[in-house]
Coordinates of C-alpha atoms in Angstrom, one line a residue:
X1349 CA 31.7 26.0 4.9
X1350 CA 30.4 27.9 8.0
X1351 CA 32.8 30.3 9.5
X1352 CA 34.4 29.0 12.7
X1353 CA 36.4 30.7 15.5
X1354 CA 40.0 29.5 15.4
X1355 CA 40.9 27.3 18.3
X1356 CA 44.1 29.1 19.1
X1357 CA 42.3 32.5 19.1
X1358 CA 39.6 31.2 21.4
X1359 CA 42.3 29.7 23.7
X1360 CA 44.0 33.0 23.9
X1361 CA 40.8 34.7 25.0
X1362 CA 40.2 32.1 27.7
X1363 CA 43.8 32.4 29.0
X1364 CA 43.5 36.1 29.2
X1365 CA 40.2 35.9 31.0
X1366 CA 41.7 33.5 33.5
X1367 CA 44.7 35.7 34.1
X1368 CA 42.4 38.7 34.4
X1369 CA 40.2 37.0 37.0
X1370 CA 43.3 35.9 39.0
X1371 CA 44.8 39.4 39.0
X1372 CA 41.6 41.0 40.2
X1373 CA 42.5 44.4 38.7
X1374 CA 40.8 46.0 35.7
X1375 CA 40.6 49.5 34.3
X1376 CA 36.8 49.0 34.2
X1377 CA 34.0 48.0 36.5
X1378 CA 34.4 44.3 37.4
X1379 CA 30.9 43.6 36.1
X1380 CA 31.8 44.6 32.6
X1381 CA 33.0 42.1 30.1
X1382 CA 36.1 43.1 28.1
X1383 CA 35.3 44.4 24.6
X1384 CA 36.2 42.5 21.4
X1385 CA 36.1 44.5 18.2
X1386 CA 35.6 42.7 14.9
X1387 CA 37.0 44.9 12.2
X1388 CA 35.9 45.3 8.5
X1389 CA 33.0 42.8 8.5
X1390 CA 31.7 44.7 5.4
X1391 CA 29.3 42.0 4.2
X1392 CA 28.0 40.9 7.7
X1393 CA 29.3 37.3 6.9
X1394 CA 31.2 36.9 10.2
X1395 CA 28.5 38.5 12.3
X1396 CA 26.0 36.0 10.8
X1397 CA 28.0 33.0 12.0
X1398 CA 26.6 30.9 14.8
X1399 CA 30.2 30.4 16.2
X1400 CA 30.0 33.5 18.5
X1401 CA 28.1 31.8 21.3
X1402 CA 31.4 30.0 22.1
X1403 CA 32.9 33.2 23.5
X1404 CA 29.9 35.4 24.2
X1405 CA 30.1 34.6 27.9
X1406 CA 33.7 35.9 28.0
X1407 CA 33.5 39.1 26.1
X1408 CA 31.3 41.8 24.7
X1409 CA 31.5 41.6 20.9
X1410 CA 31.1 44.7 18.7
X1411 CA 31.1 44.3 14.9
X1412 CA 32.4 47.3 12.8
X1413 CA 31.1 47.5 9.3
X1414 CA 32.8 50.8 8.6
X1415 CA 36.5 51.3 8.4
X1416 CA 38.4 52.1 11.6
X1417 CA 39.3 55.6 10.2
X1418 CA 35.6 56.5 10.1
X1419 CA 34.9 55.2 13.6
X1420 CA 35.0 57.5 16.6
X1421 CA 37.3 57.0 19.5
X1422 CA 34.4 56.5 21.9
X1423 CA 33.4 53.3 20.1
X1424 CA 36.8 51.7 20.2
X1425 CA 38.9 53.1 23.1
X1426 CA 37.7 50.5 25.7
X1427 CA 38.5 47.5 23.5
X1428 CA 41.0 45.0 24.8
X1429 CA 40.8 42.6 21.9
X1430 CA 40.6 43.1 18.1
X1431 CA 39.9 40.5 15.5
X1432 CA 41.1 41.5 12.1
X1433 CA 39.5 40.2 8.9
X1434 CA 42.4 39.4 6.6
X1435 CA 44.6 42.4 5.9
X1436 CA 41.9 45.0 5.4
X1437 CA 43.1 47.5 8.0
X1438 CA 46.6 48.6 8.9
X1439 CA 47.2 48.3 12.6
X1440 CA 50.0 50.6 13.7
X1441 CA 51.1 53.0 16.5
X1442 CA 48.4 55.7 15.8
X1443 CA 45.7 53.0 16.0
X1444 CA 47.2 51.5 19.2
X1445 CA 47.2 55.0 20.8
X1446 CA 43.4 55.2 20.0
X1447 CA 42.9 51.8 21.8
X1448 CA 45.1 52.2 25.0
X1449 CA 43.8 49.0 26.7
X1450 CA 44.4 46.7 23.7
X1451 CA 46.0 43.4 24.8
X1452 CA 45.4 41.0 21.9
X1453 CA 45.1 41.0 18.1
X1454 CA 43.4 38.0 16.5
X1455 CA 44.2 37.6 12.8
X1456 CA 42.0 35.5 10.6
X1457 CA 44.8 34.9 8.1
X1458 CA 48.2 33.5 8.5
X1459 CA 50.0 36.8 7.7
X1460 CA 50.6 40.0 9.6
X1461 CA 52.1 42.3 6.9
X1462 CA 49.6 45.0 8.0
X1463 CA 50.5 45.0 11.7
X1464 CA 53.3 47.1 13.1
X1465 CA 54.9 44.4 15.3
X1466 CA 57.4 46.8 16.9
X1467 CA 54.7 49.2 17.9
X1468 CA 52.6 46.3 19.2
X1469 CA 55.5 45.0 21.3
X1470 CA 56.1 48.4 22.9
X1471 CA 52.5 48.4 24.0
X1472 CA 52.6 44.7 25.2
X1473 CA 50.0 43.6 22.6
X1474 CA 50.0 39.9 21.6
X1475 CA 49.3 38.8 18.1
X1476 CA 47.6 35.5 17.3
X1477 CA 47.6 34.3 13.7
X1478 CA 45.0 31.9 12.2
X1479 CA 47.3 29.2 10.8
X1480 CA 45.1 26.2 11.6
X1481 CA 43.5 25.8 8.2
X1482 CA 45.1 23.0 6.2
X1483 CA 42.4 22.0 3.7
X1484 CA 42.4 23.5 0.2
X1485 CA 40.2 26.6 0.0
X1486 CA 37.8 26.9 -3.0
X1487 CA 37.7 30.7 -3.4
X1488 CA 41.3 31.3 -4.4
X1489 CA 41.4 28.7 -7.2
X1490 CA 38.0 29.8 -8.5
X1491 CA 39.0 33.5 -8.5
X1492 CA 42.3 32.5 -10.3
X1493 CA 40.3 31.1 -13.2
X1494 CA 37.7 33.8 -13.1
X1495 CA 40.5 36.4 -13.7
X1496 CA 42.2 34.2 -16.2
X1497 CA 39.1 33.6 -18.2
X1498 CA 38.1 37.3 -18.0
X1499 CA 41.5 38.3 -19.3
X1500 CA 41.9 35.9 -22.1
X1501 CA 38.2 36.4 -23.3
X1502 CA 38.4 40.2 -22.8
X1503 CA 35.3 40.2 -20.6
X1504 CA 36.2 43.4 -18.8
X1505 CA 36.7 45.3 -22.1
X1506 CA 33.4 44.0 -23.4
X1507 CA 31.6 45.0 -20.2
X1508 CA 33.1 48.4 -20.3
X1509 CA 32.1 49.2 -23.9
X1510 CA 28.6 47.8 -23.3
X1511 CA 28.0 50.2 -20.4
X1512 CA 29.1 53.0 -22.7
X1513 CA 26.2 52.1 -25.0
X1514 CA 28.4 50.3 -27.5
X1515 CA 28.3 46.7 -28.7
X1516 CA 31.8 46.1 -29.8
X1517 CA 32.8 42.5 -30.5
X1518 CA 36.2 41.4 -29.2
X1519 CA 38.1 38.3 -30.4
X1520 CA 39.3 36.4 -27.4
X1521 CA 41.3 33.2 -27.0
X1522 CA 40.9 30.1 -24.9
X1523 CA 42.8 28.4 -22.1
X1524 CA 42.5 25.0 -23.7
X1525 CA 45.8 23.3 -24.6
X1526 CA 47.9 26.2 -23.1
X1527 CA 50.7 25.8 -20.6
X1528 CA 50.1 27.4 -17.2
X1529 CA 52.9 28.5 -15.0
X1530 CA 52.2 28.4 -11.2
X1531 CA 54.5 30.1 -8.7
X1532 CA 54.1 28.0 -5.5
X1533 CA 52.5 24.6 -5.4
X1534 CA 50.9 24.9 -2.0
X1535 CA 47.3 24.4 -0.9
X1536 CA 46.1 26.8 -3.6
X1537 CA 48.6 26.1 -6.3
X1538 CA 48.0 22.3 -6.3
X1539 CA 44.3 22.9 -6.7
X1540 CA 44.8 25.3 -9.5
X1541 CA 47.0 22.8 -11.3
X1542 CA 44.3 20.1 -10.9
X1543 CA 41.6 22.2 -12.3
X1544 CA 43.7 23.4 -15.2
X1545 CA 44.7 19.9 -16.2
X1546 CA 41.2 18.5 -16.1
X1547 CA 38.9 21.3 -17.1
X1548 CA 40.7 22.8 -20.1
X1549 CA 41.4 19.9 -22.4
X1550 CA 44.7 18.9 -21.0
X1551 CA 46.4 22.2 -20.3
X1552 CA 49.9 21.6 -19.2
X1553 CA 51.3 23.1 -15.9
X1554 CA 54.7 24.2 -14.8
X1555 CA 55.0 24.9 -11.1
X1556 CA 57.7 25.9 -8.6
X1557 CA 57.9 25.6 -4.8
X1558 CA 55.4 24.0 -2.5
X1559 CA 54.5 23.4 1.1
X1560 CA 56.4 20.9 3.3

């Protein structure tokens, strides 16, 4: 599924732009667009999206492939907006001091464990979380079974010995007819339970919790 700009995040940018135009005061030249930093786009997946034309008239967009710690102050100090990809970078007071004009943090996920909210509040920085996604995501259930299959079939051990020039055979087990425990039957947990019960010869599932 193509990557899309969250509606709430886009609305925040529009609201800020309108307030900015009304106030008529900026720390920069009025002809300059405010700067939006996209952090940790290591694989260029977000930059490749066609969604950016939606806000390109409002802001200048800069994609950072390297970590913020390896980025010079001159590249980031004028930014007024940051979009964080998941929880890849901790955003705390030292970071905020490097970006003194920061007004808004856009978060692609629904969590903000990596953001120092107290420090953000002191600097009057707003935080917008991406909580609009409701449909099940494919990657989490697939990775769940990738790790489970790798563990039970000892794939990592076999790969490690092969790269050492050995050809050691390991006896693995199977997921078929085993009982799977799932902590949290939400968007991801329900999909994991469906796959387990249909793809592995009737594996049973025990689950706790869920989403309202």
